[in-house]
Tab-separated table of C-alpha atoms in Angstrom:
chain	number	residue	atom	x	y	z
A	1	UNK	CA	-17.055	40.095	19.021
A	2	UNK	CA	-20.641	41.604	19.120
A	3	UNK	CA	-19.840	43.219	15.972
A	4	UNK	CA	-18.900	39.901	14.341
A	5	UNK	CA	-21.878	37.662	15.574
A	6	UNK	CA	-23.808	40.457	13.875
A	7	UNK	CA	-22.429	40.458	10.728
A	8	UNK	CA	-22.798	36.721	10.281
A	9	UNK	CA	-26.529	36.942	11.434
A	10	UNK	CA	-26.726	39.501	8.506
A	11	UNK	CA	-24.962	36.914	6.263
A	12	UNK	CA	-27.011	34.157	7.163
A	13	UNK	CA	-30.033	35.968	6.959
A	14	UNK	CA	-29.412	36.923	3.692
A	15	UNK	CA	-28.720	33.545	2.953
A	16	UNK	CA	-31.792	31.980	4.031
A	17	UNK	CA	-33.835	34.993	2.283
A	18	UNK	CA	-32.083	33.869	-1.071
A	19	UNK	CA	-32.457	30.595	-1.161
A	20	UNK	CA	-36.289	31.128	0.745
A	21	UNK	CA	-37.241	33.340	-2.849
A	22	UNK	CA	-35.882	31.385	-5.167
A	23	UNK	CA	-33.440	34.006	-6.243
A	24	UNK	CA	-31.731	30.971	-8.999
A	25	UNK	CA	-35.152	31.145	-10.876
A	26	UNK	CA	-35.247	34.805	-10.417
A	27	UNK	CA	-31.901	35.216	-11.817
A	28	UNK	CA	-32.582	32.604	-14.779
A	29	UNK	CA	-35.606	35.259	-15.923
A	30	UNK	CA	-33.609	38.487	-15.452
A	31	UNK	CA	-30.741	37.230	-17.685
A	32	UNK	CA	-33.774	35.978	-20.167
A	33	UNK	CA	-35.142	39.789	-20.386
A	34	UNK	CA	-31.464	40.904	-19.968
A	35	UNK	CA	-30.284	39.027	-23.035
A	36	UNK	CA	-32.765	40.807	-25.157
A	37	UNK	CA	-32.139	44.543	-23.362
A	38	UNK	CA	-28.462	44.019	-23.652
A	39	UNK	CA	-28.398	45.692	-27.441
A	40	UNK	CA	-30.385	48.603	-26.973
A	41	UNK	CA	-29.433	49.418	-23.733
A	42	UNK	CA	-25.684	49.837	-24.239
A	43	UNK	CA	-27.024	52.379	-27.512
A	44	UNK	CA	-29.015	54.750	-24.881
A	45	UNK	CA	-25.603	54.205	-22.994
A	46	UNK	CA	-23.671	54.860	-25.665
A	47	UNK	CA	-25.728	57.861	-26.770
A	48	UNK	CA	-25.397	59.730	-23.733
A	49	UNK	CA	-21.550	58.996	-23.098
A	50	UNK	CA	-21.230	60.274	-26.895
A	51	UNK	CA	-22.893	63.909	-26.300
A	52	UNK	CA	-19.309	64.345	-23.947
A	53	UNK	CA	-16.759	62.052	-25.896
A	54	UNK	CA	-18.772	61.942	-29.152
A	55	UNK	CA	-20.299	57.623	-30.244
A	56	UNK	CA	-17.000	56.510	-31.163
A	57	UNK	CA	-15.366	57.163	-27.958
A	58	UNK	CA	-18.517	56.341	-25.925
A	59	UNK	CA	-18.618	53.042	-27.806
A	60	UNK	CA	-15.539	52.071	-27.804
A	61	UNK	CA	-14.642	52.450	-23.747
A	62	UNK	CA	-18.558	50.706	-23.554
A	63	UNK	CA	-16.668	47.479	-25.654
A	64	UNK	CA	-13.372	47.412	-23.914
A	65	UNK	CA	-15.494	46.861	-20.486
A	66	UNK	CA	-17.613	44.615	-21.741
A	67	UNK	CA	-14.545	42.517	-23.418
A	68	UNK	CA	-12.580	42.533	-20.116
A	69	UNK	CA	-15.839	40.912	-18.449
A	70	UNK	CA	-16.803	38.160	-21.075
A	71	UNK	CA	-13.747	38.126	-22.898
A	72	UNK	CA	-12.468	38.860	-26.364
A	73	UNK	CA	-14.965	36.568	-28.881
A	74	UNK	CA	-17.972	37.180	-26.611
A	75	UNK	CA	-17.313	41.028	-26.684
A	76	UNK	CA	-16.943	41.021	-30.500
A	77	UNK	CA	-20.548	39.254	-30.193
A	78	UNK	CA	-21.683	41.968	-28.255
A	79	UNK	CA	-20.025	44.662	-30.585
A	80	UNK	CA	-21.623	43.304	-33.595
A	81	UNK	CA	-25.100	43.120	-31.992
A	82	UNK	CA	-24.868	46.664	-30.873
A	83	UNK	CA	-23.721	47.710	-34.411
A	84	UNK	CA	-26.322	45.780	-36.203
A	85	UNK	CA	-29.282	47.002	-32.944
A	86	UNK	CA	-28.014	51.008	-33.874
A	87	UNK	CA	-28.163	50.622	-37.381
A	88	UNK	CA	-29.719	53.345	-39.055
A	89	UNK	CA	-33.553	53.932	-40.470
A	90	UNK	CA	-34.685	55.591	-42.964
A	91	UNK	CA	-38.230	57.610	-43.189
A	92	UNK	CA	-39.404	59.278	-40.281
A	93	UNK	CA	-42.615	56.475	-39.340
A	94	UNK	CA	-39.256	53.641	-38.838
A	95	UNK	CA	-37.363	55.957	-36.873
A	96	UNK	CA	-39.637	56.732	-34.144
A	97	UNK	CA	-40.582	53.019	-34.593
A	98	UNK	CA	-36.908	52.032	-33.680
A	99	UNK	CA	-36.650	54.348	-31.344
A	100	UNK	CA	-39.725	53.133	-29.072
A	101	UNK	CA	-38.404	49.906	-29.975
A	102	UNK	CA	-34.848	50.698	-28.349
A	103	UNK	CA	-36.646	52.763	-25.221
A	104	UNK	CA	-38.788	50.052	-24.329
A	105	UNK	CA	-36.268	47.079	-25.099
A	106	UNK	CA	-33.811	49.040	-22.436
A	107	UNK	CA	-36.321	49.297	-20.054
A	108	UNK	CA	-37.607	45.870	-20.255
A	109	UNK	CA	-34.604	44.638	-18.295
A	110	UNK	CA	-35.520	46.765	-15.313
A	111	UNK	CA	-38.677	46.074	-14.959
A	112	UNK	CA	-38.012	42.783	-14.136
A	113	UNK	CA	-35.183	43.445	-11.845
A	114	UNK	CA	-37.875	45.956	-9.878
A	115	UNK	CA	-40.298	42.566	-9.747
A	116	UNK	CA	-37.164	40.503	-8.277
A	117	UNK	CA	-36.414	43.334	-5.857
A	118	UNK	CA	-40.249	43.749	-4.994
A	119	UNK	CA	-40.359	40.339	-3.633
A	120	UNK	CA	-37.191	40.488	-1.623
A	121	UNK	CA	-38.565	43.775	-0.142
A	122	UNK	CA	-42.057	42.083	0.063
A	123	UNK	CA	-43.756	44.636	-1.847
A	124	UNK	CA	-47.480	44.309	-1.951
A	125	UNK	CA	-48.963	44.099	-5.870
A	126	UNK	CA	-49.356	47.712	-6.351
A	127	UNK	CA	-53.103	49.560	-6.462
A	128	UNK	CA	-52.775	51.386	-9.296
A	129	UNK	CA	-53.418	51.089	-13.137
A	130	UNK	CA	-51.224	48.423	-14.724
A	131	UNK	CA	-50.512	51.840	-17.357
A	132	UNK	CA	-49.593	53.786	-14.691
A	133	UNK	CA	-47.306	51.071	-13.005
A	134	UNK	CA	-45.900	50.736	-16.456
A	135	UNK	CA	-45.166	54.237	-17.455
A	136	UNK	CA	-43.608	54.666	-13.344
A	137	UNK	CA	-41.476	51.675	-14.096
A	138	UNK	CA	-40.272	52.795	-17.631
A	139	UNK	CA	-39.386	56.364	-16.390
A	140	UNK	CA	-37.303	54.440	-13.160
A	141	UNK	CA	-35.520	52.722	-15.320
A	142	UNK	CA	-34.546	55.661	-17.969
A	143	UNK	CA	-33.444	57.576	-14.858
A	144	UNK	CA	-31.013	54.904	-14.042
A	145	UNK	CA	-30.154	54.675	-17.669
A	146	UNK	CA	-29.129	57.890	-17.549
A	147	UNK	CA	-26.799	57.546	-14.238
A	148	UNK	CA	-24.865	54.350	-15.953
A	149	UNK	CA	-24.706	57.000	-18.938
A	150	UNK	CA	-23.140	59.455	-16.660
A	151	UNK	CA	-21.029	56.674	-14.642
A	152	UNK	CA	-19.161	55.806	-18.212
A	153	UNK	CA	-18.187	59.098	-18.733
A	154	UNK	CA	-16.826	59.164	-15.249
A	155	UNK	CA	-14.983	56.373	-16.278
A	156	UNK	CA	-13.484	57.314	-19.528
A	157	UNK	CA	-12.401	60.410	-17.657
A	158	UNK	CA	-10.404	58.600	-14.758
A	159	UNK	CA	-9.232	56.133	-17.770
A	160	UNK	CA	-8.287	58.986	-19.625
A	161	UNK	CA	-6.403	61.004	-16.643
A	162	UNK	CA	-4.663	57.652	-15.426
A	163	UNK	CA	-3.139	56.721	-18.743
A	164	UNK	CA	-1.711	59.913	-19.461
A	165	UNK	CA	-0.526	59.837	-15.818
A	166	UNK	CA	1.016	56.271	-16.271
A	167	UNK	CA	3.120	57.675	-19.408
A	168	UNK	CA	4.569	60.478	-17.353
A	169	UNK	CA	5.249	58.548	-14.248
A	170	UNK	CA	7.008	55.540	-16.019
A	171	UNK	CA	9.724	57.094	-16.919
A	172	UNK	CA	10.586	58.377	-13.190
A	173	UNK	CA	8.819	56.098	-11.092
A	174	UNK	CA	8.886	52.958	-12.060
A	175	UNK	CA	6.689	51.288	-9.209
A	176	UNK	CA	4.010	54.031	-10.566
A	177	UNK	CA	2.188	51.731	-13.007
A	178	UNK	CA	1.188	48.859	-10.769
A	179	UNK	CA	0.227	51.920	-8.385
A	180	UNK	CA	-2.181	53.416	-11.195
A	181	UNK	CA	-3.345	49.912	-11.667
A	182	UNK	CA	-4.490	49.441	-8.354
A	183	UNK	CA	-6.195	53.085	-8.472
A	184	UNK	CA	-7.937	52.336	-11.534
A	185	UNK	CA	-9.529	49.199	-9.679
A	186	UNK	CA	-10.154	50.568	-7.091
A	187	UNK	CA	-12.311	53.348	-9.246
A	188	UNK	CA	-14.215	50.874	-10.950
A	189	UNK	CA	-15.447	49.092	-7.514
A	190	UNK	CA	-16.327	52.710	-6.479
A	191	UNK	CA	-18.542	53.237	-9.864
A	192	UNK	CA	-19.908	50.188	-9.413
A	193	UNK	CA	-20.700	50.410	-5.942
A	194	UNK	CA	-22.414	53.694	-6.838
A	195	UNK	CA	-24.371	51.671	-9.689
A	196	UNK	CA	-25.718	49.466	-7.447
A	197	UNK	CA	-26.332	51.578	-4.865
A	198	UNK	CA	-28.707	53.772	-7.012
A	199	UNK	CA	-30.344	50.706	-8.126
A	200	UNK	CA	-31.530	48.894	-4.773
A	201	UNK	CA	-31.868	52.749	-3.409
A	202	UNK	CA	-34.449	53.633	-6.196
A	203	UNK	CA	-35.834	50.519	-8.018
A	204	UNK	CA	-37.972	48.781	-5.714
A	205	UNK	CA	-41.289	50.086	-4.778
A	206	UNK	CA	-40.352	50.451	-0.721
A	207	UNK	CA	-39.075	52.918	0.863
A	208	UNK	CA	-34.629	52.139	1.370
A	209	UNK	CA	-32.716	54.781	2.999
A	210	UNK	CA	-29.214	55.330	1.624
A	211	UNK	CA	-27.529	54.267	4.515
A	212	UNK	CA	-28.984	50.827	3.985
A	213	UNK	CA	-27.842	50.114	0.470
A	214	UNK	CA	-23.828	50.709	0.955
A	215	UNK	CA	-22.781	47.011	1.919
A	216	UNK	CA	-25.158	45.163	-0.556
A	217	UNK	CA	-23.653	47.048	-3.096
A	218	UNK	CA	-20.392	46.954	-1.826
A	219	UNK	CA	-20.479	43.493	-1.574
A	220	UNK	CA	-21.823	43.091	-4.994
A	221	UNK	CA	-19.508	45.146	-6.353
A	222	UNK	CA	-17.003	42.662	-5.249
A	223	UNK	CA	-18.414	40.023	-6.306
A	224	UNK	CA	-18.747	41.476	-9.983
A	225	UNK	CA	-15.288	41.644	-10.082
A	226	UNK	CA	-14.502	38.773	-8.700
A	227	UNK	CA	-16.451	37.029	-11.207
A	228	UNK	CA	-14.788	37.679	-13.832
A	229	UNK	CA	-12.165	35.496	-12.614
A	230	UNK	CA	-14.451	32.416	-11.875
A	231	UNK	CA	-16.079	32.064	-15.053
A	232	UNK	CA	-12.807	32.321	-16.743
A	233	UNK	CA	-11.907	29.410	-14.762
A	234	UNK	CA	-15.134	27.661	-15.504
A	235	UNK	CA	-14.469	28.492	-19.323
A	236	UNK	CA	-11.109	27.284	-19.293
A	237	UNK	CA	-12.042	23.905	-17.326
A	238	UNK	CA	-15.081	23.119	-18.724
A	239	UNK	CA	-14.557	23.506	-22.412
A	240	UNK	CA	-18.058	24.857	-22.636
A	241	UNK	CA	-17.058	26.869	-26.025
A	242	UNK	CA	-16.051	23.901	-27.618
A	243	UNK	CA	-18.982	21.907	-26.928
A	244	UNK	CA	-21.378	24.937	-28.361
A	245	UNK	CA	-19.274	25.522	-31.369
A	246	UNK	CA	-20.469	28.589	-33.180
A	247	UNK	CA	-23.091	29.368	-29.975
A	248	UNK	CA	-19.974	29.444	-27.690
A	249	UNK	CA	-19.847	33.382	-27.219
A	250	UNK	CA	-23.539	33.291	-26.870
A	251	UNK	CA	-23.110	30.785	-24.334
A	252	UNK	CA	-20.611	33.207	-22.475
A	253	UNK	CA	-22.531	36.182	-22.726
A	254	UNK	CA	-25.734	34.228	-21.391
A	255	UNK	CA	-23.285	32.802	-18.347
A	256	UNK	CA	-21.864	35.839	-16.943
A	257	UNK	CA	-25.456	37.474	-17.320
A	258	UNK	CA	-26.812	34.985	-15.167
A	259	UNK	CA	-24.231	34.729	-12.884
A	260	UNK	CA	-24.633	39.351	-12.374
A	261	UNK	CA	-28.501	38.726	-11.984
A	262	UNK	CA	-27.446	36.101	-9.103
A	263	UNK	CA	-24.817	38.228	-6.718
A	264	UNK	CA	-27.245	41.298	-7.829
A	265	UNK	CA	-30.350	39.161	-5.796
A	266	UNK	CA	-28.219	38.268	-2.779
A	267	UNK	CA	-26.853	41.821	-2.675
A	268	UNK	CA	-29.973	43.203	-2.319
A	269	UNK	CA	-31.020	39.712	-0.020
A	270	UNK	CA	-28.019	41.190	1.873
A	271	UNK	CA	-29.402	44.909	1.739
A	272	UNK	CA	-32.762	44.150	3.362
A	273	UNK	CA	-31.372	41.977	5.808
A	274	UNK	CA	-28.628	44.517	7.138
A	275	UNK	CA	-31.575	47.126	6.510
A	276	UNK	CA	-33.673	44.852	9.481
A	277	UNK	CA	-30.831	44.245	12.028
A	278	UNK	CA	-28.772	46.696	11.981
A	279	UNK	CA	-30.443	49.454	9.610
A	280	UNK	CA	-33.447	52.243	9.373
A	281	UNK	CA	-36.084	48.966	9.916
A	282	UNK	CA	-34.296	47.488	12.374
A	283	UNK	CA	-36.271	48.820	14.831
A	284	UNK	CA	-40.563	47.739	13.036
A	285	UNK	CA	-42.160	45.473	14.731
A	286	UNK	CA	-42.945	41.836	12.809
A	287	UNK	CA	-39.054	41.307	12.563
A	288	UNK	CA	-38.214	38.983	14.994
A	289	UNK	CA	-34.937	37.175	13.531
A	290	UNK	CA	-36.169	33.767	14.466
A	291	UNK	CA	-33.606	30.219	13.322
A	292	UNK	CA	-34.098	29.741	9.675
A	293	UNK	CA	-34.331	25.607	8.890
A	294	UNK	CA	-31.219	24.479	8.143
A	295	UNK	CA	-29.046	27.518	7.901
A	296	UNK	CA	-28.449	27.563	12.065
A	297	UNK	CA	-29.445	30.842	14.224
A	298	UNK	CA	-30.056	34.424	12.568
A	299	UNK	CA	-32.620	34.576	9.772
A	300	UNK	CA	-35.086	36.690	10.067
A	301	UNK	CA	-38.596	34.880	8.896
A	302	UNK	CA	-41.087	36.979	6.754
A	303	UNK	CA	-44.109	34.917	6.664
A	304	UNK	CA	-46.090	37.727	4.104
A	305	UNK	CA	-45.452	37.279	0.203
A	306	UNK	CA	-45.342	38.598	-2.871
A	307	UNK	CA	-48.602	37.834	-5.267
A	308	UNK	CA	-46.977	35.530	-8.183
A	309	UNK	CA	-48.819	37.988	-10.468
A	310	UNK	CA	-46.417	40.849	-9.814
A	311	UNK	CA	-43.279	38.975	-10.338
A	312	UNK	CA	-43.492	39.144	-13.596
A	313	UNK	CA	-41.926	41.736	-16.004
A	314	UNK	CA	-43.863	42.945	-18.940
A	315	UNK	CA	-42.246	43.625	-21.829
């Protein structure tokens, strides 16, 4: 019973911390940024998947994930954006140009995630040099990069050993596909448990032990998933594509963005607050959970806050 009360004083808290920072604004500016990162992002991606499986392979596993998320006309969008985003240049000078332009377009994305996270965390603005901050940031997020890089190849392997699997199996065991099915779901949560783990672990500017960051992302995981589902439903009873016409894909890929940036906020809403009742800062003093207005007993009230002037990402 103990064990209950205190997982729905986590929950609430969590709650009451989300809705306290505003995380549907937040979310409306990190699927702005995220919008324009999308493109060169999934080329770094792409790029490091391809030095195992070679660009072809890399890309096309990268575009049958993104297709199952937003479906099949927003993830020829997508596909044609990368394409066009990776096209070649010519001369040296518009090379390194497009590649600085690629670097700090994929970046851009996490540097306002890191602001969003800051001011969950209540991170103070930070002393040093705005350069400094920026080239910390930058280097964060190409780290991170670099793990969803290695996560996709993880994932093409598991896809790869599963399918042959399935075609051996099905001809002895016929349960054995819906069996591999469930495996390879289960695998994804895993990665993107892991994903999100590594992000609220090494994003924000305060200090998160490991053991903290396991449910948030858990839960998030989850609730990626499950999300696919819901806006599908929305799609199908809304008839948003056919109001935007030719936008309509757009319009999907700018939905389920949003809709990631806001379970990725109240995961990590739900990451601090576990982290102060039950985690590593459970123990500081200045947490006293204290009844949140109108969201009953169990939030924990923060007065301090986050300066406006570092929730902000720079491009």
């Amino acid at each position: 019973m103990g064990s209950v009360r205190r997982g729905w004083a986590i929950v609430v808290d969590a709650t009451y911390g989300w809705m306290n920072d505003d995380a549907m604004s937040m979310a409306a500016s990190i699927a702005f940024y995220t919008i324009f990162s999308l493109a060169p992002l999934a080329i770094l991606v792409i790029a490091l998947a391809g030095l195992v499986f070679g660009d072809e392979a890399a890309r096309g596993a990268l575009i049958d994930q993104l297709t199952a998320l937003v479906g099949h006309d927003a993830g020829q969008t997508l596909q044609d954006l990368i394409a066009r985003a990776g096209a070649k240049e010519t001369g040296i000078v518009a090379s390194i140009i497009g590649i600085g332009t690629i670097l700090v377009g994929a970046t851009t994305v996490f540097v306002e995630l890191q602001a969003g996270l800051n001011r969950i965390w209540r991170v103070a603005a930070p002393q040093e040099s705005t350069i400094t901050w920026l080239v910390r940031v930058r280097l964060k997020a190409l780290a991170l990069i670099g793990a969803i890089g290695f996560l996709l190849i993880v994932s093409l392997v598991v896809s790869a050993g599963l399918a042959a699997a399935g075609r051996w199996a099905s001809a002895y065991l016929p349960a054995m596909p819906s069996l591999l099915w469930l495996f390879d779901v289960l695998v994804s949560w895993t990665v993107l448990t892991g994903l999100f783990a590594l992000i609220y672990r090494i994003l924000p500017d305060a200090y998160i032990r490991w053991a903290d960051v396991w449910l948030g992302a858990a839960v998030n995981a989850f609730l990626f998933a499950v999300g696919k589902f819901l806006i599908g439903f929305y799609i199908a009873t809304s008839g948003v594509v056919t109001v935007y016409g030719a936008a309509g894909s757009f319009v999907l890929i700018l939905l389920w963005v949003y809709y990631s940036a806001v379970i990725f906020l109240f995961g990590a809403e739900l990451t601090r607050a576990y982290s102060e009742r039950s985690g590593s800062r459970a123990r500081l003093p200045g947490l006293k959970p204290e009844a949140g207005p109108g969201v009953g007993e169990g939030a924990t009230v923060r007065s301090s806050r986050v300066p406006e002037s570092s929730g902000s990402a720079v491009p």
